[in-house]
Amino acid sequence: MPKRIMVVKKEKCNPQGCGGYLCIRVSPSNRAGKDAIVKSPDGKVMVNEEVITDGDRIAANKCPFNALEMVNLPEELDKDPIHRYGKNGFSLYNLPTPMFGKVVGIVGKNGIGKSTALKILADVLKPNLGKVEKENYEASHEELIDYFKGTEAQVFFEKRKKSEIKVAYKPQQVDLIPKQFSGTVKELLEKTDEKKAIDEIAEKLELTKIIDRKIGDISGGELQRVAIAATVLKKANVYFFDEPTSYLDIKQRLKISKFIRKLADENTAVLVVEHDLIILDYMTDFVHLMYGKEGAFGVVSMIKTTKAGINVYLSGYLKEENIRFRDHKIKFMKKPPVKKKSEHKLVDWDELMHKQGTFTLQVNKGTLYRTETVGILGENGIGKTTFVRILAGDIKTKDKIEKLKVAYKPQYLEATDELVAVVLKRAVDKHSTTIINSLNLKDLMTRKLSELSGGELQRVTIAKCLVEESNIILMDEPSAYLDVEQRLEVSKVIRNIMEHTGRSALIVDHDLLFVDYLSDGLLVFDGESAIKGITNGPFEMEEGMNMFLKDLELTFRRDEENNRPRANKVGSQLDREQKAKGKLYYV
């Protein structure tokens, strides 16, 4: 198998824009008389990987549209890919393995094949074993069994061949459901209900109040729980969940985690893709790491226990495979309380009440200091977004709020036909290194917002918000659609910009690890969803987290290797000790 591949991103290839096949003209292999990079029948370029040399990296680097990418494959890869998306397309190596009686997680960057792996296991996508020269080639059961000889995956495919495997699969993009189905929640669930258990599952997933609502009228979090319900109502023995906690608040994430854990028994296997590391840790028994190069290739690691796997992922180095997939370790800091000085005060707000239909928001007194980043925690439907919009001036109240310039990133993103380069002109001019490079936005400049994935659009919107003229940055769920590494990179960028510009940030998010990494203090919301919300704080991290975790009846410790926050098992010795001391937050 080749030790290097060259990926052609056809959507970026623009032969007219580069003066006519620039890469073909400058390729050293072409000049030596080989057909390394050639015109393909569709007018774009095509690469014959068996004849390219390392010198052809020049051709890839010269492409003004970044349509070509030469990638060296890890030397340890000794097999052809399990699947490749056409000649010069993305390659996936190996597959994760479902284990009966266990919940197995998958962690890795966006764009390296996690969803592709699930689709192959679920028999939604037929793998081609990299045989792209044979058009529409599909591997047989026998070939897959032989490919995975001597591994757990061999057993899985043998069972699948005998029809002993029945898969239920919850896809990633639940927001597409209303475009495909227009009836009520109950009607959708009735379509998939093979267990005759709608009432029981609806109660467990808190769907009884919305069971008669139209699918198009429910929130993202409700839609996610409906999709999970539809999946588990199928009679299956292998359940796949692709990002089951997006749109859910922390309370719901924990409930869904427990619900998914209970699905696994000696006759049932569960496989989960999840970017919230605290939830992944809480939900799974084992994990597979995925590494590679986004859009080019992805590799599935050997299986590891969850704790060890997450720690290896954060370290960036796979010891057994001798592969360094990141040039730095990710570590968390035990942050001391920030000394707040009154002269650094940015804004005070007084008590105020705001009614919106049947919902009442009670805002208690609070203060925000310069350069401070405050995380906002609380369940869905409790007024977090309303509070942010009041501060942003989007919602007018009778009570006077000090006028401040506010840059606001909303929860739901708008994808217009505007070019990324136009939207981010100010960011490119003023913060090219700190924002554009750090958030990996260079390659997106020539594309329209409407052509971007959810994660790409999120990063562009965050960058735009950070460079607007303002005193306060307000962001609503910036971690949505982002992978683990992107979330931590966004945290660093936000903190850097606050420190260098003297502004402050208020960040609403449900990923506790992201909030912990990012925040100097916390604003905690309590109350009753859709009825009443009450703001408390901002507090220093320990006080705010203690208040928040008390309501969840959870305690957290820090991992001894990298200080990442980890939930204690309820009722464990550490959980009981921390509750007795009133120190629920990472002692």
CSV table of N, CA and C in Angstrom, one decimal, residues 142-278:
chain,number,residue,atom,x,y,z
A,142,GLU,N,-17.9,-12.2,3.0
A,142,GLU,CA,-16.7,-13.0,3.1
A,142,GLU,C,-15.4,-12.2,3.1
A,143,GLU,N,-15.4,-11.1,2.3
A,143,GLU,CA,-14.2,-10.3,2.2
A,143,GLU,C,-14.0,-9.5,3.5
A,144,LEU,N,-15.1,-9.0,4.1
A,144,LEU,CA,-15.0,-8.2,5.3
A,144,LEU,C,-14.5,-9.1,6.5
A,145,ILE,N,-15.1,-10.4,6.5
A,145,ILE,CA,-14.6,-11.3,7.5
A,145,ILE,C,-13.2,-11.6,7.4
A,146,ASP,N,-12.7,-11.8,6.2
A,146,ASP,CA,-11.3,-12.1,5.9
A,146,ASP,C,-10.4,-10.8,6.3
A,147,TYR,N,-10.9,-9.6,5.9
A,147,TYR,CA,-10.2,-8.4,6.2
A,147,TYR,C,-9.9,-8.2,7.7
A,148,PHE,N,-10.9,-8.6,8.5
A,148,PHE,CA,-10.7,-8.4,9.9
A,148,PHE,C,-10.4,-9.7,10.7
A,149,LYS,N,-9.8,-10.7,10.0
A,149,LYS,CA,-9.4,-12.0,10.6
A,149,LYS,C,-8.6,-11.8,11.8
A,150,GLY,N,-9.1,-12.5,12.9
A,150,GLY,CA,-8.3,-12.5,14.1
A,150,GLY,C,-8.7,-11.4,15.1
A,151,THR,N,-9.7,-10.6,14.7
A,151,THR,CA,-10.1,-9.4,15.5
A,151,THR,C,-11.6,-9.6,16.0
A,152,GLU,N,-12.0,-8.8,16.9
A,152,GLU,CA,-13.4,-8.7,17.4
A,152,GLU,C,-14.3,-8.4,16.2
A,153,ALA,N,-13.8,-7.6,15.3
A,153,ALA,CA,-14.7,-7.2,14.2
A,153,ALA,C,-15.0,-8.4,13.3
A,154,GLN,N,-14.1,-9.4,13.2
A,154,GLN,CA,-14.4,-10.6,12.4
A,154,GLN,C,-15.7,-11.2,13.0
A,155,VAL,N,-15.8,-11.3,14.3
A,155,VAL,CA,-17.0,-11.9,14.9
A,155,VAL,C,-18.2,-11.1,14.6
A,156,PHE,N,-18.1,-9.8,14.6
A,156,PHE,CA,-19.2,-8.9,14.3
A,156,PHE,C,-19.7,-9.2,12.9
A,157,PHE,N,-18.8,-9.2,11.9
A,157,PHE,CA,-19.2,-9.4,10.5
A,157,PHE,C,-19.7,-10.8,10.3
A,158,GLU,N,-19.2,-11.8,11.0
A,158,GLU,CA,-19.8,-13.2,10.9
A,158,GLU,C,-21.2,-13.2,11.4
A,159,LYS,N,-21.5,-12.5,12.5
A,159,LYS,CA,-22.8,-12.4,13.0
A,159,LYS,C,-23.7,-11.7,12.0
A,160,ARG,N,-23.2,-10.6,11.4
A,160,ARG,CA,-24.0,-9.8,10.5
A,160,ARG,C,-24.3,-10.7,9.3
A,161,LYS,N,-23.4,-11.5,8.8
A,161,LYS,CA,-23.6,-12.4,7.7
A,161,LYS,C,-24.8,-13.4,7.9
A,162,LYS,N,-24.8,-13.9,9.2
A,162,LYS,CA,-25.9,-14.8,9.6
A,162,LYS,C,-27.2,-14.1,10.0
A,163,SER,N,-27.2,-12.8,9.7
A,163,SER,CA,-28.4,-12.0,10.1
A,163,SER,C,-28.7,-12.0,11.6
A,164,GLU,N,-27.6,-12.2,12.4
A,164,GLU,CA,-27.8,-12.2,13.9
A,164,GLU,C,-27.6,-10.8,14.5
A,165,ILE,N,-27.2,-9.9,13.6
A,165,ILE,CA,-27.1,-8.5,14.0
A,165,ILE,C,-28.2,-7.7,13.5
A,166,LYS,N,-28.9,-7.0,14.4
A,166,LYS,CA,-29.9,-6.0,13.9
A,166,LYS,C,-29.6,-4.7,14.5
A,167,VAL,N,-29.3,-3.7,13.6
A,167,VAL,CA,-28.8,-2.4,14.0
A,167,VAL,C,-29.9,-1.3,14.0
A,168,ALA,N,-29.9,-0.5,15.1
A,168,ALA,CA,-30.7,0.8,15.1
A,168,ALA,C,-29.7,1.9,15.2
A,169,TYR,N,-29.9,2.9,14.3
A,169,TYR,CA,-28.9,4.0,14.1
A,169,TYR,C,-29.5,5.4,14.2
A,170,LYS,N,-29.0,6.1,15.2
A,170,LYS,CA,-29.4,7.5,15.3
A,170,LYS,C,-28.4,8.4,14.6
A,171,PRO,N,-28.7,9.0,13.5
A,171,PRO,CA,-27.7,9.9,12.8
A,171,PRO,C,-27.4,11.1,13.5
A,172,GLN,N,-26.4,11.8,13.1
A,172,GLN,CA,-25.8,13.0,13.7
A,172,GLN,C,-26.8,14.2,13.6
A,173,GLN,N,-27.3,14.4,12.3
A,173,GLN,CA,-28.0,15.7,12.0
A,173,GLN,C,-29.5,15.5,12.3
A,174,VAL,N,-29.9,15.6,13.6
A,174,VAL,CA,-31.3,15.5,13.9
A,174,VAL,C,-32.1,16.7,13.4
A,175,ASP,N,-31.4,17.8,13.1
A,175,ASP,CA,-32.1,19.0,12.6
A,175,ASP,C,-32.7,18.8,11.2
A,176,LEU,N,-32.3,17.7,10.5
A,176,LEU,CA,-32.9,17.4,9.2
A,176,LEU,C,-34.2,16.7,9.3
A,177,ILE,N,-34.5,16.2,10.5
A,177,ILE,CA,-35.8,15.4,10.6
A,177,ILE,C,-37.0,16.2,10.2
A,178,PRO,N,-37.2,17.5,10.6
A,178,PRO,CA,-38.4,18.2,10.2
A,178,PRO,C,-38.5,18.4,8.7
A,179,LYS,N,-37.4,18.3,8.0
A,179,LYS,CA,-37.4,18.4,6.5
A,179,LYS,C,-37.9,17.1,5.9
A,180,GLN,N,-37.8,16.0,6.6
A,180,GLN,CA,-38.1,14.7,6.1
A,180,GLN,C,-39.5,14.2,6.6
A,181,PHE,N,-40.0,14.8,7.7
A,181,PHE,CA,-41.2,14.3,8.3
A,181,PHE,C,-42.0,15.5,8.8
A,182,SER,N,-43.3,15.5,8.5
A,182,SER,CA,-44.1,16.7,8.9
A,182,SER,C,-45.2,16.4,9.9
A,183,GLY,N,-45.3,15.1,10.4
A,183,GLY,CA,-46.4,14.8,11.3
A,183,GLY,C,-46.1,15.2,12.8
A,184,THR,N,-46.8,14.5,13.7
A,184,THR,CA,-46.6,14.8,15.1
A,184,THR,C,-45.4,13.9,15.6
A,185,VAL,N,-45.0,14.2,16.9
A,185,VAL,CA,-44.0,13.3,17.5
A,185,VAL,C,-44.5,11.9,17.6
A,186,LYS,N,-45.8,11.7,18.1
A,186,LYS,CA,-46.3,10.4,18.2
A,186,LYS,C,-46.4,9.6,16.9
A,187,GLU,N,-46.7,10.3,15.8
A,187,GLU,CA,-46.8,9.7,14.5
A,187,GLU,C,-45.4,9.2,14.1
A,188,LEU,N,-44.4,10.0,14.4
A,188,LEU,CA,-43.0,9.6,14.0
A,188,LEU,C,-42.6,8.4,14.8
A,189,LEU,N,-42.9,8.4,16.1
A,189,LEU,CA,-42.5,7.3,16.9
A,189,LEU,C,-43.3,6.0,16.6
A,190,GLU,N,-44.5,6.1,16.2
A,190,GLU,CA,-45.3,5.0,15.8
A,190,GLU,C,-44.7,4.3,14.6
A,191,LYS,N,-44.1,5.1,13.7
A,191,LYS,CA,-43.4,4.5,12.5
A,191,LYS,C,-42.3,3.6,12.8
A,192,THR,N,-41.6,3.8,13.9
A,192,THR,CA,-40.4,3.0,14.3
A,192,THR,C,-40.7,2.0,15.4
A,193,ASP,N,-41.9,2.1,16.0
A,193,ASP,CA,-42.1,1.4,17.3
A,193,ASP,C,-42.3,-0.1,17.0
A,194,GLU,N,-41.2,-0.9,17.2
A,194,GLU,CA,-41.3,-2.4,17.1
A,194,GLU,C,-41.5,-3.1,18.4
A,195,LYS,N,-41.3,-2.3,19.5
A,195,LYS,CA,-41.4,-2.9,20.8
A,195,LYS,C,-42.7,-2.6,21.5
A,196,LYS,N,-43.6,-1.8,20.9
A,196,LYS,CA,-44.9,-1.4,21.5
A,196,LYS,C,-44.6,-0.8,22.9
A,197,ALA,N,-43.7,0.2,22.9
A,197,ALA,CA,-43.3,0.8,24.2
A,197,ALA,C,-43.2,2.3,24.1
A,198,ILE,N,-44.1,2.9,23.2
A,198,ILE,CA,-44.0,4.4,23.1
A,198,ILE,C,-44.2,5.1,24.4
A,199,ASP,N,-45.2,4.7,25.2
A,199,ASP,CA,-45.6,5.4,26.4
A,199,ASP,C,-44.4,5.3,27.4
A,200,GLU,N,-43.8,4.1,27.5
A,200,GLU,CA,-42.7,3.9,28.5
A,200,GLU,C,-41.5,4.7,28.1
A,201,ILE,N,-41.1,4.7,26.8
A,201,ILE,CA,-39.9,5.4,26.4
A,201,ILE,C,-40.2,6.9,26.4
A,202,ALA,N,-41.4,7.3,26.0
A,202,ALA,CA,-41.7,8.8,26.1
A,202,ALA,C,-41.6,9.3,27.5
A,203,GLU,N,-42.0,8.5,28.5
A,203,GLU,CA,-41.9,9.0,29.9
A,203,GLU,C,-40.4,9.0,30.3
A,204,LYS,N,-39.6,8.0,29.9
A,204,LYS,CA,-38.2,8.0,30.3
A,204,LYS,C,-37.4,9.1,29.7
A,205,LEU,N,-37.8,9.5,28.5
A,205,LEU,CA,-37.1,10.6,27.8
A,205,LEU,C,-37.8,11.9,27.9
A,206,GLU,N,-38.8,12.0,28.8
A,206,GLU,CA,-39.5,13.3,29.1
A,206,GLU,C,-40.1,13.9,27.8
A,207,LEU,N,-40.9,13.0,27.0
A,207,LEU,CA,-41.5,13.5,25.8
A,207,LEU,C,-43.0,13.5,25.9
A,208,THR,N,-43.6,13.2,27.1
A,208,THR,CA,-45.0,13.1,27.2
A,208,THR,C,-45.7,14.4,26.9
A,209,LYS,N,-45.1,15.5,27.3
A,209,LYS,CA,-45.8,16.8,27.2
A,209,LYS,C,-45.8,17.3,25.7
A,210,ILE,N,-44.9,16.7,24.9
A,210,ILE,CA,-44.8,17.2,23.5
A,210,ILE,C,-45.3,16.1,22.5
A,211,ILE,N,-45.8,15.0,23.0
A,211,ILE,CA,-46.1,13.9,22.1
A,211,ILE,C,-47.1,14.2,21.0
A,212,ASP,N,-47.9,15.2,21.2
A,212,ASP,CA,-48.9,15.5,20.1
A,212,ASP,C,-48.5,16.8,19.3
A,213,ARG,N,-47.3,17.3,19.6
A,213,ARG,CA,-46.8,18.5,18.9
A,213,ARG,C,-46.3,18.1,17.5
A,214,LYS,N,-46.4,19.0,16.6
A,214,LYS,CA,-45.8,18.8,15.2
A,214,LYS,C,-44.3,18.7,15.4
A,215,ILE,N,-43.6,17.9,14.6
A,215,ILE,CA,-42.2,17.8,14.6
A,215,ILE,C,-41.5,19.1,14.3
A,216,GLY,N,-42.1,19.9,13.4
A,216,GLY,CA,-41.5,21.2,13.0
A,216,GLY,C,-41.6,22.2,14.1
A,217,ASP,N,-42.4,22.0,15.2
A,217,ASP,CA,-42.6,23.0,16.2
A,217,ASP,C,-41.9,22.7,17.5
A,218,ILE,N,-41.0,21.7,17.5
A,218,ILE,CA,-40.3,21.4,18.8
A,218,ILE,C,-38.8,21.9,18.7
A,219,SER,N,-38.2,22.1,19.9
A,219,SER,CA,-36.8,22.6,19.9
A,219,SER,C,-35.8,21.6,19.5
A,220,GLY,N,-34.5,22.0,19.4
A,220,GLY,CA,-33.4,21.1,19.0
A,220,GLY,C,-33.2,20.0,20.1
A,221,GLY,N,-33.3,20.4,21.4
A,221,GLY,CA,-33.2,19.4,22.4
A,221,GLY,C,-34.3,18.4,22.4
A,222,GLU,N,-35.5,18.8,22.2
A,222,GLU,CA,-36.7,17.9,22.1
A,222,GLU,C,-36.5,17.0,20.9
A,223,LEU,N,-36.0,17.5,19.8
A,223,LEU,CA,-35.8,16.8,18.6
A,223,LEU,C,-34.8,15.7,18.8
A,224,GLN,N,-33.7,16.0,19.5
A,224,GLN,CA,-32.7,15.0,19.8
A,224,GLN,C,-33.3,13.9,20.6
A,225,ARG,N,-34.1,14.2,21.6
A,225,ARG,CA,-34.7,13.1,22.5
A,225,ARG,C,-35.7,12.3,21.7
A,226,VAL,N,-36.4,12.9,20.7
A,226,VAL,CA,-37.3,12.2,19.9
A,226,VAL,C,-36.5,11.2,19.0
A,227,ALA,N,-35.4,11.7,18.4
A,227,ALA,CA,-34.5,10.8,17.6
A,227,ALA,C,-34.0,9.6,18.4
A,228,ILE,N,-33.6,9.9,19.6
A,228,ILE,CA,-33.1,8.8,20.5
A,228,ILE,C,-34.3,7.8,20.8
A,229,ALA,N,-35.4,8.3,21.0
A,229,ALA,CA,-36.6,7.4,21.3
A,229,ALA,C,-36.9,6.6,20.1
A,230,ALA,N,-36.9,7.2,18.9
A,230,ALA,CA,-37.2,6.5,17.6
A,230,ALA,C,-36.2,5.4,17.4
A,231,THR,N,-35.0,5.6,17.8
A,231,THR,CA,-33.9,4.6,17.7
A,231,THR,C,-34.1,3.4,18.6
A,232,VAL,N,-34.4,3.7,19.9
A,232,VAL,CA,-34.5,2.6,20.9
A,232,VAL,C,-35.8,1.8,20.8
A,233,LEU,N,-36.8,2.4,20.1
A,233,LEU,CA,-38.0,1.7,19.9
A,233,LEU,C,-37.9,0.6,18.9
A,234,LYS,N,-36.8,0.5,18.1
A,234,LYS,CA,-36.6,-0.6,17.2
A,234,LYS,C,-36.0,-1.8,17.9
A,235,LYS,N,-36.5,-3.0,17.5
A,235,LYS,CA,-35.9,-4.2,18.1
A,235,LYS,C,-34.6,-4.4,17.5
A,236,ALA,N,-33.5,-4.1,18.2
A,236,ALA,CA,-32.2,-4.2,17.7
A,236,ALA,C,-31.3,-4.8,18.8
A,237,ASN,N,-30.1,-5.3,18.4
A,237,ASN,CA,-29.2,-5.7,19.4
A,237,ASN,C,-27.8,-5.0,19.3
A,238,VAL,N,-27.8,-4.0,18.4
A,238,VAL,CA,-26.6,-3.1,18.3
A,238,VAL,C,-27.2,-1.7,18.1
A,239,TYR,N,-26.9,-0.8,19.0
A,239,TYR,CA,-27.5,0.6,18.9
A,239,TYR,C,-26.3,1.5,18.6
A,240,PHE,N,-26.5,2.4,17.6
A,240,PHE,CA,-25.4,3.4,17.3
A,240,PHE,C,-26.0,4.8,17.5
A,241,PHE,N,-25.3,5.6,18.3
A,241,PHE,CA,-25.7,7.0,18.5
A,241,PHE,C,-24.6,7.9,18.1
A,242,ASP,N,-24.9,8.7,17.1
A,242,ASP,CA,-24.0,9.7,16.6
A,242,ASP,C,-24.3,11.0,17.2
A,243,GLU,N,-23.5,11.5,18.1
A,243,GLU,CA,-23.6,12.7,18.9
A,243,GLU,C,-25.0,12.9,19.5
A,244,PRO,N,-25.3,12.0,20.5
A,244,PRO,CA,-26.6,12.0,21.1
A,244,PRO,C,-26.9,13.1,22.1
A,245,THR,N,-25.9,14.0,22.5
A,245,THR,CA,-26.2,15.0,23.5
A,245,THR,C,-26.2,16.4,22.9
A,246,SER,N,-25.9,16.6,21.6
A,246,SER,CA,-26.0,18.0,21.1
A,246,SER,C,-27.4,18.5,21.3
A,247,TYR,N,-27.5,19.8,21.6
A,247,TYR,CA,-28.8,20.5,21.9
A,247,TYR,C,-29.3,20.3,23.3
A,248,LEU,N,-28.7,19.3,24.0
A,248,LEU,CA,-29.3,19.0,25.3
A,248,LEU,C,-28.5,19.8,26.4
A,249,ASP,N,-29.3,20.2,27.5
A,249,ASP,CA,-28.6,20.8,28.6
A,249,ASP,C,-27.9,19.7,29.5
A,250,ILE,N,-27.2,20.2,30.5
A,250,ILE,CA,-26.4,19.2,31.3
A,250,ILE,C,-27.2,18.2,32.0
A,251,LYS,N,-28.3,18.6,32.5
A,251,LYS,CA,-29.2,17.7,33.2
A,251,LYS,C,-29.7,16.6,32.3
A,252,GLN,N,-30.1,17.0,31.1
A,252,GLN,CA,-30.6,16.1,30.1
A,252,GLN,C,-29.4,15.2,29.6
A,253,ARG,N,-28.2,15.7,29.5
A,253,ARG,CA,-27.1,14.9,29.0
A,253,ARG,C,-26.8,13.8,30.0
A,254,LEU,N,-26.9,14.1,31.3
A,254,LEU,CA,-26.7,13.1,32.3
A,254,LEU,C,-27.8,12.0,32.3
A,255,LYS,N,-29.0,12.5,32.1
A,255,LYS,CA,-30.1,11.5,32.0
A,255,LYS,C,-30.0,10.6,30.8
A,256,ILE,N,-29.7,11.2,29.7
A,256,ILE,CA,-29.5,10.4,28.4
A,256,ILE,C,-28.4,9.4,28.6
A,257,SER,N,-27.3,9.9,29.2
A,257,SER,CA,-26.1,9.0,29.4
A,257,SER,C,-26.5,7.7,30.2
A,258,LYS,N,-27.3,8.0,31.3
A,258,LYS,CA,-27.8,6.8,32.1
A,258,LYS,C,-28.7,5.9,31.3
A,259,PHE,N,-29.6,6.5,30.5
A,259,PHE,CA,-30.5,5.8,29.7
A,259,PHE,C,-29.8,4.9,28.7
A,260,ILE,N,-28.8,5.5,28.0
A,260,ILE,CA,-28.0,4.8,27.0
A,260,ILE,C,-27.2,3.7,27.6
A,261,ARG,N,-26.6,3.9,28.8
A,261,ARG,CA,-25.8,2.9,29.5
A,261,ARG,C,-26.7,1.7,29.8
A,262,LYS,N,-27.9,1.9,30.2
A,262,LYS,CA,-28.8,0.8,30.6
A,262,LYS,C,-29.2,-0.1,29.4
A,263,LEU,N,-29.0,0.4,28.1
A,263,LEU,CA,-29.3,-0.4,26.9
A,263,LEU,C,-28.4,-1.6,26.8
A,264,ALA,N,-27.1,-1.4,27.2
A,264,ALA,CA,-26.1,-2.4,27.0
A,264,ALA,C,-26.3,-3.6,28.0
A,265,ASP,N,-26.5,-4.8,27.4
A,265,ASP,CA,-26.5,-6.0,28.3
A,265,ASP,C,-25.8,-7.1,27.5
A,266,GLU,N,-25.9,-8.3,28.0
A,266,GLU,CA,-25.1,-9.4,27.4
A,266,GLU,C,-25.6,-9.7,25.9
A,267,ASN,N,-26.8,-9.2,25.6
A,267,ASN,CA,-27.3,-9.5,24.3
A,267,ASN,C,-27.3,-8.2,23.4
A,268,THR,N,-26.8,-7.1,24.0
A,268,THR,CA,-27.0,-5.8,23.3
A,268,THR,C,-25.7,-5.0,23.4
A,269,ALA,N,-25.2,-4.4,22.3
A,269,ALA,CA,-24.0,-3.6,22.2
A,269,ALA,C,-24.4,-2.2,21.8
A,270,VAL,N,-23.7,-1.2,22.4
A,270,VAL,CA,-23.9,0.2,22.1
A,270,VAL,C,-22.6,0.9,21.7
A,271,LEU,N,-22.7,1.7,20.6
A,271,LEU,CA,-21.6,2.4,20.1
A,271,LEU,C,-22.0,3.9,20.0
A,272,VAL,N,-21.1,4.8,20.6
A,272,VAL,CA,-21.5,6.2,20.7
A,272,VAL,C,-20.4,7.1,20.2
A,273,VAL,N,-20.7,8.1,19.3
A,273,VAL,CA,-19.8,9.2,19.0
A,273,VAL,C,-20.1,10.4,19.8
A,274,GLU,N,-19.2,10.9,20.6
A,274,GLU,CA,-19.5,12.0,21.5
A,274,GLU,C,-18.3,13.0,21.7
A,275,HIS,N,-18.6,14.3,21.6
A,275,HIS,CA,-17.5,15.3,21.8
A,275,HIS,C,-17.4,15.9,23.2
A,276,ASP,N,-18.4,15.7,24.0
A,276,ASP,CA,-18.4,16.2,25.4
A,276,ASP,C,-17.6,15.1,26.2
A,277,LEU,N,-16.4,15.4,26.5
A,277,LEU,CA,-15.5,14.4,27.2
A,277,LEU,C,-16.0,14.0,28.6
A,278,ILE,N,-16.7,14.9,29.3
A,278,ILE,CA,-17.2,14.5,30.6
A,278,ILE,C,-18.3,13.5,30.4
